[in-house]
mmCIF file of N, CA and C in Angstrom:
data_model
loop_
_atom_site.group_PDB
_atom_site.id
_atom_site.type_symbol
_atom_site.label_atom_id
_atom_site.label_comp_id
_atom_site.label_asym_id
_atom_site.label_seq_id
_atom_site.Cartn_x
_atom_site.Cartn_y
_atom_site.Cartn_z
ATOM 1 N N VAL A 1 -2.524 6.097 14.880
ATOM 2 C CA VAL A 1 -1.082 5.957 14.778
ATOM 3 C C VAL A 1 -0.527 7.120 13.962
ATOM 4 N N GLN A 2 0.512 7.718 14.488
ATOM 5 C CA GLN A 2 1.173 8.814 13.770
ATOM 6 C C GLN A 2 2.641 8.503 13.595
ATOM 7 N N LEU A 3 3.142 8.762 12.393
ATOM 8 C CA LEU A 3 4.553 8.572 12.078
ATOM 9 C C LEU A 3 5.109 9.898 11.593
ATOM 10 N N GLN A 4 6.228 10.280 12.143
ATOM 11 C CA GLN A 4 6.842 11.564 11.799
ATOM 12 C C GLN A 4 8.273 11.316 11.337
ATOM 13 N N ALA A 5 8.496 11.501 10.037
ATOM 14 C CA ALA A 5 9.824 11.285 9.468
ATOM 15 C C ALA A 5 10.619 12.583 9.456
ATOM 16 N N SER A 6 11.920 12.453 9.621
ATOM 17 C CA SER A 6 12.792 13.623 9.591
ATOM 18 C C SER A 6 14.200 13.189 9.191
ATOM 19 N N GLY A 7 15.048 14.176 8.915
ATOM 20 C CA GLY A 7 16.448 13.896 8.653
ATOM 21 C C GLY A 7 16.873 14.035 7.207
ATOM 22 N N GLY A 8 15.936 14.307 6.310
ATOM 23 C CA GLY A 8 16.305 14.478 4.919
ATOM 24 C C GLY A 8 17.086 15.755 4.701
ATOM 25 N N GLY A 9 17.633 15.895 3.508
ATOM 26 C CA GLY A 9 18.389 17.087 3.187
ATOM 27 C C GLY A 9 19.164 16.925 1.909
ATOM 28 N N LEU A 10 20.074 17.854 1.677
ATOM 29 C CA LEU A 10 20.924 17.855 0.491
ATOM 30 C C LEU A 10 22.311 17.352 0.873
ATOM 31 N N VAL A 11 22.811 16.394 0.124
ATOM 32 C CA VAL A 11 24.124 15.830 0.405
ATOM 33 C C VAL A 11 24.823 15.524 -0.919
ATOM 34 N N GLN A 12 26.128 15.582 -0.916
ATOM 35 C CA GLN A 12 26.890 15.249 -2.120
ATOM 36 C C GLN A 12 26.996 13.737 -2.277
ATOM 37 N N ALA A 13 27.184 13.309 -3.489
ATOM 38 C CA ALA A 13 27.371 11.889 -3.757
ATOM 39 C C ALA A 13 28.534 11.354 -2.920
ATOM 40 N N GLY A 14 28.327 10.179 -2.354
ATOM 41 C CA GLY A 14 29.324 9.588 -1.467
ATOM 42 C C GLY A 14 29.121 9.925 -0.008
ATOM 43 N N GLY A 15 28.239 10.867 0.257
ATOM 44 C CA GLY A 15 27.983 11.288 1.624
ATOM 45 C C GLY A 15 26.981 10.403 2.334
ATOM 46 N N SER A 16 26.612 10.824 3.542
ATOM 47 C CA SER A 16 25.722 10.038 4.393
ATOM 48 C C SER A 16 24.604 10.901 4.965
ATOM 49 N N LEU A 17 23.500 10.260 5.251
ATOM 50 C CA LEU A 17 22.390 10.874 5.973
ATOM 51 C C LEU A 17 21.778 9.820 6.872
ATOM 52 N N ASN A 18 21.164 10.278 7.964
ATOM 53 C CA ASN A 18 20.462 9.368 8.863
ATOM 54 C C ASN A 18 19.033 9.856 9.028
ATOM 55 N N LEU A 19 18.101 9.086 8.526
ATOM 56 C CA LEU A 19 16.688 9.421 8.657
ATOM 57 C C LEU A 19 16.128 8.833 9.945
ATOM 58 N N SER A 20 15.164 9.534 10.514
ATOM 59 C CA SER A 20 14.478 9.062 11.711
ATOM 60 C C SER A 20 12.986 9.082 11.473
ATOM 61 N N CYS A 21 12.294 8.189 12.148
ATOM 62 C CA CYS A 21 10.832 8.153 12.081
ATOM 63 C C CYS A 21 10.318 7.852 13.485
ATOM 64 N N ALA A 22 9.653 8.826 14.066
ATOM 65 C CA ALA A 22 9.108 8.684 15.410
ATOM 66 C C ALA A 22 7.655 8.258 15.314
ATOM 67 N N ALA A 23 7.297 7.255 16.099
ATOM 68 C CA ALA A 23 5.941 6.709 16.059
ATOM 69 C C ALA A 23 5.217 6.963 17.370
ATOM 70 N N SER A 24 3.915 7.098 17.274
ATOM 71 C CA SER A 24 3.088 7.243 18.470
ATOM 72 C C SER A 24 1.724 6.634 18.189
ATOM 73 N N GLY A 25 1.059 6.220 19.239
ATOM 74 C CA GLY A 25 -0.317 5.784 19.081
ATOM 75 C C GLY A 25 -0.571 4.308 19.271
ATOM 76 N N ARG A 26 0.481 3.467 19.241
ATOM 77 C CA ARG A 26 0.262 2.050 19.515
ATOM 78 C C ARG A 26 1.577 1.455 19.979
ATOM 79 N N THR A 27 1.538 0.188 20.358
ATOM 80 C CA THR A 27 2.724 -0.470 20.898
ATOM 81 C C THR A 27 3.729 -0.685 19.781
ATOM 82 N N PHE A 28 4.711 0.177 19.736
ATOM 83 C CA PHE A 28 5.655 0.242 18.619
ATOM 84 C C PHE A 28 6.371 -1.081 18.399
ATOM 85 N N SER A 29 6.817 -1.723 19.454
ATOM 86 C CA SER A 29 7.665 -2.897 19.336
ATOM 87 C C SER A 29 6.961 -4.088 18.691
ATOM 88 N N ASN A 30 5.655 -4.074 18.632
ATOM 89 C CA ASN A 30 4.910 -5.209 18.073
ATOM 90 C C ASN A 30 4.864 -5.218 16.555
ATOM 91 N N TYR A 31 5.246 -4.121 15.931
ATOM 92 C CA TYR A 31 4.987 -3.949 14.516
ATOM 93 C C TYR A 31 6.253 -3.771 13.701
ATOM 94 N N ALA A 32 6.171 -4.232 12.456
ATOM 95 C CA ALA A 32 7.266 -4.029 11.518
ATOM 96 C C ALA A 32 7.268 -2.580 11.037
ATOM 97 N N MET A 33 8.453 -2.102 10.740
ATOM 98 C CA MET A 33 8.621 -0.754 10.206
ATOM 99 C C MET A 33 9.438 -0.831 8.925
ATOM 100 N N ALA A 34 9.178 0.085 8.029
ATOM 101 C CA ALA A 34 9.894 0.077 6.757
ATOM 102 C C ALA A 34 10.076 1.488 6.238
ATOM 103 N N TRP A 35 11.023 1.602 5.333
ATOM 104 C CA TRP A 35 11.227 2.828 4.580
ATOM 105 C C TRP A 35 10.952 2.538 3.110
ATOM 106 N N PHE A 36 10.193 3.431 2.500
ATOM 107 C CA PHE A 36 9.952 3.426 1.069
ATOM 108 C C PHE A 36 10.465 4.751 0.510
ATOM 109 N N ARG A 37 10.583 4.816 -0.806
ATOM 110 C CA ARG A 37 10.958 6.076 -1.429
ATOM 111 C C ARG A 37 10.212 6.237 -2.750
ATOM 112 N N GLN A 38 10.078 7.489 -3.136
ATOM 113 C CA GLN A 38 9.328 7.767 -4.354
ATOM 114 C C GLN A 38 9.907 8.990 -5.050
ATOM 115 N N VAL A 39 10.046 8.870 -6.371
ATOM 116 C CA VAL A 39 10.419 10.001 -7.210
ATOM 117 C C VAL A 39 9.226 10.329 -8.090
ATOM 118 N N PRO A 40 9.117 11.563 -8.527
ATOM 119 C CA PRO A 40 7.969 11.950 -9.355
ATOM 120 C C PRO A 40 7.837 11.066 -10.593
ATOM 121 N N GLY A 41 6.610 10.607 -10.827
ATOM 122 C CA GLY A 41 6.343 9.802 -12.000
ATOM 123 C C GLY A 41 6.599 8.324 -11.835
ATOM 124 N N LYS A 42 7.083 7.943 -10.656
ATOM 125 C CA LYS A 42 7.361 6.523 -10.407
ATOM 126 C C LYS A 42 6.580 6.049 -9.184
ATOM 127 N N GLU A 43 6.436 4.737 -9.086
ATOM 128 C CA GLU A 43 5.744 4.176 -7.942
ATOM 129 C C GLU A 43 6.635 4.227 -6.701
ATOM 130 N N ARG A 44 5.981 4.274 -5.573
ATOM 131 C CA ARG A 44 6.717 4.223 -4.316
ATOM 132 C C ARG A 44 7.334 2.835 -4.163
ATOM 133 N N GLU A 45 8.629 2.782 -3.851
ATOM 134 C CA GLU A 45 9.311 1.491 -3.806
ATOM 135 C C GLU A 45 9.870 1.196 -2.420
ATOM 136 N N PHE A 46 9.909 -0.071 -2.099
ATOM 137 C CA PHE A 46 10.454 -0.529 -0.828
ATOM 138 C C PHE A 46 11.957 -0.309 -0.806
ATOM 139 N N VAL A 47 12.457 0.170 0.329
ATOM 140 C CA VAL A 47 13.892 0.391 0.502
ATOM 141 C C VAL A 47 14.463 -0.568 1.546
ATOM 142 N N ALA A 48 13.866 -0.564 2.717
ATOM 143 C CA ALA A 48 14.377 -1.391 3.817
ATOM 144 C C ALA A 48 13.274 -1.590 4.843
ATOM 145 N N GLY A 49 13.334 -2.726 5.541
ATOM 146 C CA GLY A 49 12.336 -2.997 6.562
ATOM 147 C C GLY A 49 12.931 -3.756 7.721
ATOM 148 N N ILE A 50 12.265 -3.655 8.868
ATOM 149 C CA ILE A 50 12.709 -4.352 10.070
ATOM 150 C C ILE A 50 11.490 -4.875 10.800
ATOM 151 N N SER A 51 11.547 -6.128 11.209
ATOM 152 C CA SER A 51 10.409 -6.726 11.885
ATOM 153 C C SER A 51 10.323 -6.246 13.330
ATOM 154 N N GLY A 52 9.230 -6.592 13.977
ATOM 155 C CA GLY A 52 9.015 -6.116 15.332
ATOM 156 C C GLY A 52 9.824 -6.873 16.362
ATOM 157 N N LYS A 53 9.364 -8.066 16.696
ATOM 158 C CA LYS A 53 9.946 -8.800 17.819
ATOM 159 C C LYS A 53 11.383 -9.229 17.564
ATOM 160 N N ASP A 54 11.644 -9.830 16.417
ATOM 161 C CA ASP A 54 12.960 -10.399 16.149
ATOM 162 C C ASP A 54 13.930 -9.408 15.519
ATOM 163 N N LYS A 55 13.442 -8.287 15.082
ATOM 164 C CA LYS A 55 14.267 -7.268 14.434
ATOM 165 C C LYS A 55 15.004 -7.818 13.209
ATOM 166 N N ASP A 56 14.349 -8.710 12.481
ATOM 167 C CA ASP A 56 14.907 -9.148 11.203
ATOM 168 C C ASP A 56 14.863 -7.981 10.224
ATOM 169 N N THR A 57 15.853 -7.912 9.355
ATOM 170 C CA THR A 57 15.907 -6.825 8.389
ATOM 171 C C THR A 57 15.894 -7.362 6.967
ATOM 172 N N TYR A 58 15.465 -6.492 6.061
ATOM 173 C CA TYR A 58 15.440 -6.863 4.640
ATOM 174 C C TYR A 58 15.643 -5.592 3.841
ATOM 175 N N TYR A 59 16.429 -5.702 2.757
ATOM 176 C CA TYR A 59 16.787 -4.536 1.963
ATOM 177 C C TYR A 59 16.518 -4.762 0.482
ATOM 178 N N ALA A 60 16.193 -3.694 -0.189
ATOM 179 C CA ALA A 60 16.156 -3.722 -1.641
ATOM 180 C C ALA A 60 17.580 -3.910 -2.146
ATOM 181 N N ASP A 61 17.719 -4.594 -3.264
ATOM 182 C CA ASP A 61 19.054 -4.854 -3.812
ATOM 183 C C ASP A 61 19.812 -3.552 -4.081
ATOM 184 N N SER A 62 19.088 -2.521 -4.447
ATOM 185 C CA SER A 62 19.730 -1.262 -4.827
ATOM 186 C C SER A 62 20.413 -0.559 -3.654
ATOM 187 N N VAL A 63 20.056 -0.917 -2.417
ATOM 188 C CA VAL A 63 20.643 -0.238 -1.268
ATOM 189 C C VAL A 63 21.426 -1.184 -0.365
ATOM 190 N N LYS A 64 21.403 -2.462 -0.673
ATOM 191 C CA LYS A 64 22.067 -3.448 0.171
ATOM 192 C C LYS A 64 23.552 -3.134 0.283
ATOM 193 N N GLY A 65 24.043 -3.147 1.518
ATOM 194 C CA GLY A 65 25.449 -2.841 1.748
ATOM 195 C C GLY A 65 25.739 -1.364 1.943
ATOM 196 N N ARG A 66 24.781 -0.507 1.639
ATOM 197 C CA ARG A 66 24.965 0.939 1.799
ATOM 198 C C ARG A 66 24.039 1.522 2.867
ATOM 199 N N PHE A 67 22.845 0.974 2.979
ATOM 200 C CA PHE A 67 21.853 1.478 3.943
ATOM 201 C C PHE A 67 21.708 0.474 5.084
ATOM 202 N N ALA A 68 21.345 0.980 6.255
ATOM 203 C CA ALA A 68 21.104 0.119 7.408
ATOM 204 C C ALA A 68 19.886 0.636 8.163
ATOM 205 N N ILE A 69 18.934 -0.253 8.375
ATOM 206 C CA ILE A 69 17.743 0.100 9.140
ATOM 207 C C ILE A 69 17.897 -0.441 10.561
ATOM 208 N N SER A 70 17.428 0.344 11.519
ATOM 209 C CA SER A 70 17.475 -0.081 12.911
ATOM 210 C C SER A 70 16.285 0.540 13.640
ATOM 211 N N ARG A 71 16.050 0.046 14.839
ATOM 212 C CA ARG A 71 14.933 0.580 15.611
ATOM 213 C C ARG A 71 15.317 0.641 17.082
ATOM 214 N N ASP A 72 14.771 1.632 17.752
ATOM 215 C CA ASP A 72 14.932 1.784 19.196
ATOM 216 C C ASP A 72 13.518 1.772 19.778
ATOM 217 N N ASP A 73 13.111 0.631 20.291
ATOM 218 C CA ASP A 73 11.745 0.500 20.769
ATOM 219 C C ASP A 73 11.482 1.356 22.005
ATOM 220 N N ALA A 74 12.508 1.630 22.771
ATOM 221 C CA ALA A 74 12.339 2.493 23.940
ATOM 222 C C ALA A 74 11.983 3.917 23.524
ATOM 223 N N LYS A 75 12.443 4.318 22.348
ATOM 224 C CA LYS A 75 12.182 5.670 21.845
ATOM 225 C C LYS A 75 11.093 5.682 20.773
ATOM 226 N N ASN A 76 10.522 4.515 20.481
ATOM 227 C CA ASN A 76 9.493 4.419 19.432
ATOM 228 C C ASN A 76 9.980 5.031 18.125
ATOM 229 N N THR A 77 11.209 4.718 17.760
ATOM 230 C CA THR A 77 11.822 5.353 16.597
ATOM 231 C C THR A 77 12.524 4.312 15.741
ATOM 232 N N VAL A 78 12.395 4.487 14.441
ATOM 233 C CA VAL A 78 13.130 3.674 13.481
ATOM 234 C C VAL A 78 14.051 4.600 12.704
ATOM 235 N N TYR A 79 15.220 4.077 12.337
ATOM 236 C CA TYR A 79 16.244 4.870 11.657
ATOM 237 C C TYR A 79 16.615 4.241 10.328
ATOM 238 N N LEU A 80 17.102 5.067 9.443
ATOM 239 C CA LEU A 80 17.688 4.580 8.200
ATOM 240 C C LEU A 80 19.008 5.310 8.004
ATOM 241 N N GLN A 81 20.087 4.608 8.251
ATOM 242 C CA GLN A 81 21.423 5.156 8.016
ATOM 243 C C GLN A 81 21.777 4.921 6.561
ATOM 244 N N MET A 82 22.017 5.990 5.843
ATOM 245 C CA MET A 82 22.288 5.904 4.414
ATOM 246 C C MET A 82 23.716 6.369 4.155
ATOM 247 N N ASN A 83 24.528 5.466 3.652
ATOM 248 C CA ASN A 83 25.929 5.763 3.346
ATOM 249 C C ASN A 83 26.189 5.612 1.859
ATOM 250 N N SER A 84 27.299 6.149 1.419
ATOM 251 C CA SER A 84 27.698 6.050 0.004
ATOM 252 C C SER A 84 26.541 6.425 -0.915
ATOM 253 N N LEU A 85 25.931 7.538 -0.608
ATOM 254 C CA LEU A 85 24.747 7.953 -1.362
ATOM 255 C C LEU A 85 25.077 8.266 -2.810
ATOM 256 N N LYS A 86 24.115 7.951 -3.664
ATOM 257 C CA LYS A 86 24.249 8.164 -5.101
ATOM 258 C C LYS A 86 23.144 9.113 -5.571
ATOM 259 N N PRO A 87 23.345 9.803 -6.683
ATOM 260 C CA PRO A 87 22.279 10.680 -7.191
ATOM 261 C C PRO A 87 20.951 9.938 -7.396
ATOM 262 N N GLU A 88 21.030 8.663 -7.759
ATOM 263 C CA GLU A 88 19.790 7.902 -7.968
ATOM 264 C C GLU A 88 19.062 7.570 -6.669
ATOM 265 N N ASP A 89 19.651 7.890 -5.529
ATOM 266 C CA ASP A 89 18.954 7.740 -4.256
ATOM 267 C C ASP A 89 18.051 8.941 -3.967
ATOM 268 N N THR A 90 18.132 9.967 -4.792
ATOM 269 C CA THR A 90 17.297 11.148 -4.599
ATOM 270 C C THR A 90 15.824 10.769 -4.693
ATOM 271 N N ALA A 91 15.065 11.118 -3.648
ATOM 272 C CA ALA A 91 13.649 10.753 -3.582
ATOM 273 C C ALA A 91 13.054 11.343 -2.313
ATOM 274 N N VAL A 92 11.746 11.253 -2.219
ATOM 275 C CA VAL A 92 11.077 11.485 -0.944
ATOM 276 C C VAL A 92 11.010 10.140 -0.234
ATOM 277 N N TYR A 93 11.488 10.109 0.989
ATOM 278 C CA TYR A 93 11.529 8.873 1.769
ATOM 279 C C TYR A 93 10.395 8.878 2.780
ATOM 280 N N TYR A 94 9.675 7.763 2.824
ATOM 281 C CA TYR A 94 8.542 7.605 3.718
ATOM 282 C C TYR A 94 8.784 6.446 4.672
ATOM 283 N N CYS A 95 8.401 6.623 5.918
ATOM 284 C CA CYS A 95 8.385 5.492 6.834
ATOM 285 C C CYS A 95 6.960 4.957 6.900
ATOM 286 N N ALA A 96 6.853 3.675 7.225
ATOM 287 C CA ALA A 96 5.552 3.023 7.238
ATOM 288 C C ALA A 96 5.550 1.902 8.260
ATOM 289 N N SER A 97 4.356 1.557 8.706
ATOM 290 C CA SER A 97 4.193 0.530 9.726
ATOM 291 C C SER A 97 3.213 -0.538 9.249
ATOM 292 N N SER A 98 3.534 -1.788 9.597
ATOM 293 C CA SER A 98 2.695 -2.909 9.193
ATOM 294 C C SER A 98 2.665 -3.962 10.300
ATOM 295 N N ASN A 99 1.719 -4.879 10.191
ATOM 296 C CA ASN A 99 1.662 -5.963 11.176
ATOM 297 C C ASN A 99 2.828 -6.926 11.032
ATOM 298 N N TYR A 100 3.407 -7.001 9.809
ATOM 299 C CA TYR A 100 4.520 -7.910 9.597
ATOM 300 C C TYR A 100 5.408 -7.337 8.513
ATOM 301 N N LEU A 101 6.647 -7.815 8.449
ATOM 302 C CA LEU A 101 7.612 -7.317 7.480
ATOM 303 C C LEU A 101 7.292 -7.845 6.082
ATOM 304 N N THR A 102 7.130 -6.942 5.152
ATOM 305 C CA THR A 102 6.840 -7.281 3.776
ATOM 306 C C THR A 102 7.322 -6.155 2.870
ATOM 307 N N VAL A 103 7.569 -6.476 1.605
ATOM 308 C CA VAL A 103 7.971 -5.445 0.642
ATOM 309 C C VAL A 103 6.756 -4.864 -0.068
ATOM 310 N N ILE A 104 5.582 -5.403 0.192
ATOM 311 C CA ILE A 104 4.369 -5.004 -0.502
ATOM 312 C C ILE A 104 3.819 -3.716 0.100
ATOM 313 N N ARG A 105 3.820 -2.680 -0.690
ATOM 314 C CA ARG A 105 3.409 -1.360 -0.225
ATOM 315 C C ARG A 105 1.998 -1.366 0.363
ATOM 316 N N GLY A 106 1.094 -2.081 -0.259
ATOM 317 C CA GLY A 106 -0.297 -2.084 0.172
ATOM 318 C C GLY A 106 -0.548 -2.721 1.528
ATOM 319 N N ARG A 107 0.436 -3.435 2.053
ATOM 320 C CA ARG A 107 0.294 -4.071 3.366
ATOM 321 C C ARG A 107 0.593 -3.107 4.503
ATOM 322 N N TYR A 108 1.082 -1.939 4.180
ATOM 323 C CA TYR A 108 1.421 -0.965 5.215
ATOM 324 C C TYR A 108 0.245 0.002 5.397
ATOM 325 N N GLY A 109 -0.289 0.015 6.587
ATOM 326 C CA GLY A 109 -1.500 0.797 6.832
ATOM 327 C C GLY A 109 -1.244 2.198 7.343
ATOM 328 N N TYR A 110 -0.034 2.430 7.808
ATOM 329 C CA TYR A 110 0.275 3.735 8.393
ATOM 330 C C TYR A 110 1.549 4.279 7.750
ATOM 331 N N TRP A 111 1.492 5.573 7.437
ATOM 332 C CA TRP A 111 2.584 6.221 6.717
ATOM 333 C C TRP A 111 2.945 7.556 7.352
ATOM 334 N N GLY A 112 4.231 7.865 7.293
ATOM 335 C CA GLY A 112 4.680 9.192 7.675
ATOM 336 C C GLY A 112 4.511 10.152 6.512
ATOM 337 N N GLN A 113 4.867 11.403 6.731
ATOM 338 C CA GLN A 113 4.608 12.433 5.734
ATOM 339 C C GLN A 113 5.691 12.519 4.669
ATOM 340 N N GLY A 114 6.809 11.875 4.849
ATOM 341 C CA GLY A 114 7.876 11.911 3.863
ATOM 342 C C GLY A 114 8.911 12.967 4.170
ATOM 343 N N THR A 115 10.152 12.659 3.829
ATOM 344 C CA THR A 115 11.248 13.608 3.977
ATOM 345 C C THR A 115 12.110 13.522 2.720
ATOM 346 N N LEU A 116 12.469 14.669 2.180
ATOM 347 C CA LEU A 116 13.159 14.722 0.894
ATOM 348 C C LEU A 116 14.662 14.543 1.066
ATOM 349 N N VAL A 117 15.195 13.623 0.292
ATOM 350 C CA VAL A 117 16.642 13.405 0.224
ATOM 351 C C VAL A 117 17.102 13.757 -1.184
ATOM 352 N N THR A 118 18.046 14.665 -1.273
ATOM 353 C CA THR A 118 18.597 15.069 -2.561
ATOM 354 C C THR A 118 20.094 14.823 -2.555
ATOM 355 N N VAL A 119 20.556 14.029 -3.517
ATOM 356 C CA VAL A 119 21.976 13.700 -3.615
ATOM 357 C C VAL A 119 22.524 14.340 -4.888
ATOM 358 N N SER A 120 23.452 15.245 -4.717
ATOM 359 C CA SER A 120 24.015 15.948 -5.865
ATOM 360 C C SER A 120 25.259 15.221 -6.369
ATOM 361 N N SER A 121 25.472 15.319 -7.676
ATOM 362 C CA SER A 121 26.634 14.623 -8.278
ATOM 363 C C SER A 121 27.862 15.508 -8.295
#
């Protein structure tokens, strides 16, 4: 399984970015997908996730109401629309795949390479 994340960049506070993660190697629609983020010196944290069949979503409190996760199973791609960005959202964002939706990092067996999001104040 390969995951390829893209869409990061530099944006001013209050701006928006849309991250994408393209998957290959297995039946995409069967599996949950999630976005995590990590800043230097801190643990990788759950941001948002979406289940496979039912497309249930779950968000970290810090991004609820600002970020939206979605998936296009026909394109084997998951997205993270990030609005009203804050400087504290600055991090490397990783996409990940799991058998089921969970916030537990260790349950995700497949990871993308990460894409850097920098939010300037």
